[in-house]
Amino acid sequence: METINSVEAIMVRIGKCKKVKLEAEANGQKSTAYPIFSVTDVRKHTTKEDGIWVTYKDGVYNITDFVDGHPGGDVIMMAAGNAIDPFWNLYAVHKQPQILKILETYRIGTLSDADAEGDSSETLDPYAGDPKRNPSFIINSEKPYNGEPPLPMLVENFITPTDVFYVRNHLPVPQIDVEDYTLEIGGIGLRETSLTLDDLKTKFPKVSVTAAIQCAGNRRADMTKVKPVKGLNWNGGAIGNAVWSGAPLIDVLKFCGLTDLSKIRHIQFEGLDMDVTNVSYGASIPVEKLFNPHCDVILAYEMNGEPLPLDHGFPLRVIVPGVVGARNVKWLGRIILSEEESSSHWQQNDYKGFSPSIDWDTVDFKSAAAIQELPVISAICVPTNESNVKLKDGKLVVQGYAWSGGGCKILRVDITADKGKMWYTADIVNQEDAAAGRCWSWVLWKAEIPIDKNLKQTEIWAKAVDSNYNVQPESFENIWNLRGVLANAYHKIKINIVQ
Amino acid sequence: METINSVEAIMVRIGKCKKVKLEAEANGQKSTAYPIFSVTDVRKHTTKEDGIWVTYKDGVYNITDFVDGHPGGDVIMMAAGNAIDPFWNLYAVHKQPQILKILETYRIGTLSDADAEGDSSETLDPYAGDPKRNPSFIINSEKPYNGEPPLPMLVENFITPTDVFYVRNHLPVPQIDVEDYTLEIGGIGLRETSLTLDDLKTKFPKVSVTAAIQCAGNRRADMTKVKPVKGLNWNGGAIGNAVWSGAPLIDVLKFCGLTDLSKIRHIQFEGLDMDVTNVSYGASIPVEKLFNPHCDVILAYEMNGEPLPLDHGFPLRVIVPGVVGARNVKWLGRIILSEEESSSHWQQNDYKGFSPSIDWDTVDFKSAAAIQELPVISAICVPTNESNVKLKDGKLVVQGYAWSGGGCKILRVDITADKGKMWYTADIVNQEDAAAGRCWSWVLWKAEIPIDKNLKQTEIWAKAVDSNYNVQPESFENIWNLRGVLANAYHKIKINIVQ
């Protein structure tokens, strides 16, 4: 699941569950004001009927009235009758004063001394092994780490340098010793097979695919302006374009005995990144992606000519070009051919699109399709929103990127400085010469557009058109969705014109 | 090229060439008021330098100042130094009083008696062999015939009955004797091969594909409301969903010797329908469509289980599912594997999309990509625009279709009766259970939406979302283009609510 980074959104969300007493005392501390409970007492309370109790540090809490309103969904039930400390270590966004105060409003007791002393979760930081990241990144979440480059940095290179490529982690980066690493492959019609990294490098051809990968939540920050959504506040930098190299997935599966395709519907991928209950990150793609050699699905062990870095899935990640980042599973541990989609939270109850009129009270995740291919999108990277710009000979230089999922080519990017009265077609500065339907790379574009010199402020809009002649929607009002995914409306920025 | 059906558009267009004298005398008649010219005189005037002359009946016209403004483009130059009568017989839309009056303003002479008597073009109607059509169709052009069913008729069947399927002809229906018919196949890497219809039926497997075919100009009538465009005024019925059966194109090409694919870039198709200069209708598709078996390209000799009818390409038509109707060439006569796209007018100088700011003075057809896959679209078929409706229990029943090109599935259709404040998700009534990326059929949908009973009028909007999560653009202002193609903005109708 995606972590919650908007405290305001949480406050709004749970407002209906319980009036929040922000004056509540500091949290989880020993307090003689409450009854004493043992861990055994707490463990008895795991249902709505018995009450749902959790502990945090020394505090005991009855969160029965809160669980339905938990912005993170049902996952909160994993802590029922137990300590929430390890979960909060995993999803560190919870550790904010406002949320701690909310928790305190549910306090009913204090853990007995013996049990409280047994809790050492505070000392374990599952993110201790995470790698160092680009210090210039905008950090949307520290733990798990989610960071993006500032937009101007993105358009400096057609192939995004590895350390400029956004990082979207759902869980701590797993520490994998490549000597011990194996990829497990199984499911319908396959011999259960273990392959080492060396097997993957030596038994199969090495192919390279240049492909943009984008988070489903890219540009969510723009959608949020219409109405709050749940999700990381990506600004537009949650996309990058890299050269991925590795073994064709179809070759690997044939090696494992794939012959009868008739019963297979989905290819499931499991990562080696795990939550505190040892549940792996997981996702799946429809089998047609695999059977169609034009889809270029590979098991990548290299990114931009170097071994995959830790943040991008070392030692192995599946690359499904044209498909949302969430299905390009990192730290790949297992592949399963199945009749079913991945049962993971991220496939079933996240990364789906809904009508603007669906809210958290009415949402039925089963009613929507898991996001696979992403729609056409563009962003203005230079200048940035709200910046001061100087014109040159009455013109403004505008630069950005555009991309579309499913291998669709970008045909055109249109720019306007007067809300659409006059559209200028940008020059496509970089574009791969790819076959029709296999345009996996983004394009970088540039336009020099005349601006009325008398203006002190104006808006610049960008929209892209892809080879299906699909175009971005004009605004966010009618594509708004509660998770803030698929935020592909026109990119609109405001600039101040200075002399 | 598409014929011009809007006289107003032509009048606007040529206004800048010459002020029109609508009081001019009746056209093409003998007149002693003008000098007498022979056909030989006329034939000398074929360039701007020498003046561009044409004849119509007995009249001689110097159209030098008009050719740049001809709404039909360069095609007018085919008549330079010659009679326009055969062209006007072909594109009968010209034979309207307003256009005849415009012509008369360019009159400079009268044909000599001897030459005038030799003209018998008036008696030849190239459309005399056209078949009978559905009398309930809305006719957008008689010659060539272009007709569509009324919208409510479209949603009566998931598989559109053949006689309800829109007809979009560019030229007269060719009269083909199946005993003499052969399909010629050649080009890079192939043996020149002729196949009879019987060969196609007996040498190759017969496969069926259910696919919607749509004209690039469908729903142009809606786009025209923003600003006039050039093209037939399709209302929303230029789409249909049929079962097409025939031979897989890839099998046929392999039979003709296809082995080396490396130099082939495009598959060109030529129809047996021809203009007066014996130029065939033509189009092409990128070779990737062919090489990818998941694209399901077939040479169809059946439509809905019966031999193709005359209007739909008897005896053979190529079906390229997910791709604009213009590339699904009817009356197929020849297939050519090539490094180049079709050089036809319809591939090069028509059926392309442009920015809203491009007009007929600035358009460069070479700058844009030929339309292939079409974007996501929907239409409300019941009720119809401006109709009177009665509510049932305060609710309105709304029905329509939705489709997306490139094999994308329709995920959702949203309906609003209050301009987006509340969106209702329609029920998908009919949808084929197709594999991901091979959803060639349309869907039919239905919604029952509550309407405020106190309203006397309201608007109903529909928008569809496809499996790439692309969505229709909100309005036509920013997707307007001079040819009025790709008119896929939200469908918005007005209704009157009666008690």
mmCIF file of N, CA and C in Angstrom, chain B residues 266-322:
data_model
loop_
_atom_site.group_PDB
_atom_site.id
_atom_site.type_symbol
_atom_site.label_atom_id
_atom_site.label_comp_id
_atom_site.label_asym_id
_atom_site.label_seq_id
_atom_site.Cartn_x
_atom_site.Cartn_y
_atom_site.Cartn_z
ATOM 1 N N HIS B 266 5.687 -0.971 -44.200
ATOM 2 C CA HIS B 266 4.254 -0.685 -44.325
ATOM 3 C C HIS B 266 3.573 -1.709 -45.235
ATOM 4 N N ILE B 267 2.335 -1.977 -44.932
ATOM 5 C CA ILE B 267 1.503 -2.820 -45.783
ATOM 6 C C ILE B 267 0.512 -1.891 -46.469
ATOM 7 N N GLN B 268 0.635 -1.795 -47.776
ATOM 8 C CA GLN B 268 -0.257 -0.923 -48.540
ATOM 9 C C GLN B 268 -1.431 -1.727 -49.093
ATOM 10 N N PHE B 269 -2.577 -1.092 -49.085
ATOM 11 C CA PHE B 269 -3.791 -1.707 -49.632
ATOM 12 C C PHE B 269 -4.376 -0.792 -50.693
ATOM 13 N N GLU B 270 -4.769 -1.379 -51.817
ATOM 14 C CA GLU B 270 -5.457 -0.608 -52.844
ATOM 15 C C GLU B 270 -6.842 -1.190 -53.070
ATOM 16 N N GLY B 271 -7.819 -0.292 -53.134
ATOM 17 C CA GLY B 271 -9.171 -0.727 -53.429
ATOM 18 C C GLY B 271 -9.400 -0.787 -54.931
ATOM 19 N N LEU B 272 -10.505 -1.400 -55.310
ATOM 20 C CA LEU B 272 -10.888 -1.404 -56.724
ATOM 21 C C LEU B 272 -11.830 -0.243 -57.047
ATOM 22 N N ASP B 273 -12.107 0.577 -56.051
ATOM 23 C CA ASP B 273 -12.885 1.793 -56.313
ATOM 24 C C ASP B 273 -11.924 2.858 -56.830
ATOM 25 N N MET B 274 -12.291 3.501 -57.920
ATOM 26 C CA MET B 274 -11.374 4.414 -58.612
ATOM 27 C C MET B 274 -12.049 5.728 -58.927
ATOM 28 N N ASP B 275 -11.210 6.768 -58.998
ATOM 29 C CA ASP B 275 -11.762 8.049 -59.429
ATOM 30 C C ASP B 275 -11.677 8.145 -60.950
ATOM 31 N N VAL B 276 -12.054 9.293 -61.510
ATOM 32 C CA VAL B 276 -12.123 9.413 -62.972
ATOM 33 C C VAL B 276 -10.765 9.320 -63.643
ATOM 34 N N THR B 277 -9.693 9.532 -62.882
ATOM 35 C CA THR B 277 -8.358 9.398 -63.485
ATOM 36 C C THR B 277 -7.795 8.004 -63.230
ATOM 37 N N ASN B 278 -8.651 7.074 -62.832
ATOM 38 C CA ASN B 278 -8.247 5.692 -62.557
ATOM 39 C C ASN B 278 -7.300 5.542 -61.377
ATOM 40 N N VAL B 279 -7.325 6.504 -60.474
ATOM 41 C CA VAL B 279 -6.558 6.354 -59.240
ATOM 42 C C VAL B 279 -7.432 5.621 -58.224
ATOM 43 N N SER B 280 -6.865 4.569 -57.656
ATOM 44 C CA SER B 280 -7.607 3.753 -56.685
ATOM 45 C C SER B 280 -7.595 4.384 -55.308
ATOM 46 N N TYR B 281 -8.628 4.075 -54.532
ATOM 47 C CA TYR B 281 -8.556 4.360 -53.106
ATOM 48 C C TYR B 281 -7.397 3.554 -52.530
ATOM 49 N N GLY B 282 -6.655 4.148 -51.598
ATOM 50 C CA GLY B 282 -5.517 3.430 -51.023
ATOM 51 C C GLY B 282 -5.248 3.849 -49.593
ATOM 52 N N ALA B 283 -4.585 2.977 -48.864
ATOM 53 C CA ALA B 283 -4.216 3.255 -47.479
ATOM 54 C C ALA B 283 -3.133 2.259 -47.079
ATOM 55 N N SER B 284 -2.512 2.493 -45.944
ATOM 56 C CA SER B 284 -1.521 1.523 -45.461
ATOM 57 C C SER B 284 -1.529 1.487 -43.940
ATOM 58 N N ILE B 285 -0.965 0.405 -43.416
ATOM 59 C CA ILE B 285 -0.798 0.255 -41.963
ATOM 60 C C ILE B 285 0.669 -0.078 -41.689
ATOM 61 N N PRO B 286 1.170 0.280 -40.514
ATOM 62 C CA PRO B 286 2.553 -0.089 -40.178
ATOM 63 C C PRO B 286 2.681 -1.607 -40.118
ATOM 64 N N VAL B 287 3.835 -2.087 -40.520
ATOM 65 C CA VAL B 287 4.026 -3.532 -40.632
ATOM 66 C C VAL B 287 3.905 -4.236 -39.276
ATOM 67 N N GLU B 288 4.135 -3.497 -38.204
ATOM 68 C CA GLU B 288 4.047 -4.123 -36.874
ATOM 69 C C GLU B 288 2.658 -4.707 -36.618
ATOM 70 N N LYS B 289 1.659 -4.099 -37.192
ATOM 71 C CA LYS B 289 0.295 -4.620 -37.056
ATOM 72 C C LYS B 289 0.201 -6.043 -37.608
ATOM 73 N N LEU B 290 0.949 -6.272 -38.653
ATOM 74 C CA LEU B 290 0.895 -7.563 -39.324
ATOM 75 C C LEU B 290 1.742 -8.603 -38.605
ATOM 76 N N PHE B 291 2.939 -8.164 -38.210
ATOM 77 C CA PHE B 291 3.867 -9.114 -37.594
ATOM 78 C C PHE B 291 3.390 -9.548 -36.214
ATOM 79 N N ASN B 292 2.529 -8.761 -35.628
ATOM 80 C CA ASN B 292 2.038 -9.082 -34.292
ATOM 81 C C ASN B 292 0.727 -9.865 -34.416
ATOM 82 N N PRO B 293 0.795 -11.170 -34.157
ATOM 83 C CA PRO B 293 -0.414 -11.980 -34.360
ATOM 84 C C PRO B 293 -1.560 -11.549 -33.456
ATOM 85 N N HIS B 294 -1.232 -10.810 -32.401
ATOM 86 C CA HIS B 294 -2.272 -10.348 -31.488
ATOM 87 C C HIS B 294 -3.099 -9.212 -32.081
ATOM 88 N N CYS B 295 -2.690 -8.738 -33.263
ATOM 89 C CA CYS B 295 -3.449 -7.637 -33.884
ATOM 90 C C CYS B 295 -4.599 -8.131 -34.761
ATOM 91 N N ASP B 296 -4.609 -9.440 -35.077
ATOM 92 C CA ASP B 296 -5.782 -10.063 -35.703
ATOM 93 C C ASP B 296 -6.202 -9.427 -37.033
ATOM 94 N N VAL B 297 -5.229 -9.126 -37.880
ATOM 95 C CA VAL B 297 -5.557 -8.542 -39.189
ATOM 96 C C VAL B 297 -5.995 -9.656 -40.139
ATOM 97 N N ILE B 298 -7.169 -9.506 -40.735
ATOM 98 C CA ILE B 298 -7.672 -10.546 -41.635
ATOM 99 C C ILE B 298 -8.147 -9.951 -42.960
ATOM 100 N N LEU B 299 -8.186 -10.811 -43.967
ATOM 101 C CA LEU B 299 -8.797 -10.472 -45.252
ATOM 102 C C LEU B 299 -10.198 -11.060 -45.221
ATOM 103 N N ALA B 300 -11.177 -10.195 -45.016
ATOM 104 C CA ALA B 300 -12.528 -10.678 -44.728
ATOM 105 C C ALA B 300 -13.353 -10.793 -46.001
ATOM 106 N N TYR B 301 -14.000 -11.939 -46.145
ATOM 107 C CA TYR B 301 -14.964 -12.107 -47.232
ATOM 108 C C TYR B 301 -16.386 -12.280 -46.685
ATOM 109 N N GLU B 302 -16.508 -12.268 -45.384
ATOM 110 C CA GLU B 302 -17.840 -12.351 -44.776
ATOM 111 C C GLU B 302 -18.022 -11.273 -43.706
ATOM 112 N N MET B 303 -19.246 -10.805 -43.622
ATOM 113 C CA MET B 303 -19.648 -9.859 -42.576
ATOM 114 C C MET B 303 -20.900 -10.435 -41.936
ATOM 115 N N ASN B 304 -20.848 -10.645 -40.656
ATOM 116 C CA ASN B 304 -21.985 -11.222 -39.927
ATOM 117 C C ASN B 304 -22.476 -12.528 -40.562
ATOM 118 N N GLY B 305 -21.533 -13.351 -41.015
ATOM 119 C CA GLY B 305 -21.865 -14.686 -41.494
ATOM 120 C C GLY B 305 -22.361 -14.764 -42.920
ATOM 121 N N GLU B 306 -22.413 -13.640 -43.606
ATOM 122 C CA GLU B 306 -22.855 -13.615 -45.011
ATOM 123 C C GLU B 306 -21.729 -13.016 -45.855
ATOM 124 N N PRO B 307 -21.748 -13.290 -47.159
ATOM 125 C CA PRO B 307 -20.751 -12.639 -48.008
ATOM 126 C C PRO B 307 -20.812 -11.118 -47.809
ATOM 127 N N LEU B 308 -19.665 -10.466 -47.861
ATOM 128 C CA LEU B 308 -19.637 -9.003 -47.721
ATOM 129 C C LEU B 308 -20.631 -8.377 -48.676
ATOM 130 N N PRO B 309 -21.444 -7.456 -48.218
ATOM 131 C CA PRO B 309 -22.325 -6.756 -49.155
ATOM 132 C C PRO B 309 -21.534 -5.727 -49.974
ATOM 133 N N LEU B 310 -22.143 -5.285 -51.065
ATOM 134 C CA LEU B 310 -21.483 -4.345 -51.976
ATOM 135 C C LEU B 310 -20.923 -3.137 -51.241
ATOM 136 N N ASP B 311 -21.713 -2.555 -50.367
ATOM 137 C CA ASP B 311 -21.288 -1.322 -49.705
ATOM 138 C C ASP B 311 -20.162 -1.523 -48.700
ATOM 139 N N HIS B 312 -19.920 -2.759 -48.325
ATOM 140 C CA HIS B 312 -18.887 -3.004 -47.317
ATOM 141 C C HIS B 312 -17.676 -3.720 -47.893
ATOM 142 N N GLY B 313 -17.596 -3.741 -49.244
ATOM 143 C CA GLY B 313 -16.335 -4.156 -49.860
ATOM 144 C C GLY B 313 -16.349 -5.438 -50.656
ATOM 145 N N PHE B 314 -17.511 -5.929 -51.023
ATOM 146 C CA PHE B 314 -17.582 -7.189 -51.766
ATOM 147 C C PHE B 314 -16.604 -7.184 -52.939
ATOM 148 N N PRO B 315 -15.808 -8.202 -53.133
ATOM 149 C CA PRO B 315 -15.861 -9.484 -52.401
ATOM 150 C C PRO B 315 -14.871 -9.559 -51.228
ATOM 151 N N LEU B 316 -13.985 -8.553 -51.059
ATOM 152 C CA LEU B 316 -12.935 -8.697 -50.043
ATOM 153 C C LEU B 316 -12.567 -7.342 -49.459
ATOM 154 N N ARG B 317 -12.333 -7.359 -48.182
ATOM 155 C CA ARG B 317 -11.949 -6.135 -47.469
ATOM 156 C C ARG B 317 -10.945 -6.532 -46.413
ATOM 157 N N VAL B 318 -9.966 -5.659 -46.170
ATOM 158 C CA VAL B 318 -9.052 -5.940 -45.062
ATOM 159 C C VAL B 318 -9.671 -5.393 -43.778
ATOM 160 N N ILE B 319 -9.591 -6.195 -42.729
ATOM 161 C CA ILE B 319 -10.044 -5.766 -41.410
ATOM 162 C C ILE B 319 -8.813 -5.615 -40.519
ATOM 163 N N VAL B 320 -8.580 -4.402 -40.070
ATOM 164 C CA VAL B 320 -7.481 -4.105 -39.157
ATOM 165 C C VAL B 320 -8.126 -3.640 -37.851
ATOM 166 N N PRO B 321 -8.393 -4.583 -36.953
ATOM 167 C CA PRO B 321 -9.165 -4.229 -35.752
ATOM 168 C C PRO B 321 -8.479 -3.118 -34.955
ATOM 169 N N GLY B 322 -9.273 -2.268 -34.405
ATOM 170 C CA GLY B 322 -8.735 -1.199 -33.555
ATOM 171 C C GLY B 322 -8.244 0.011 -34.318
#
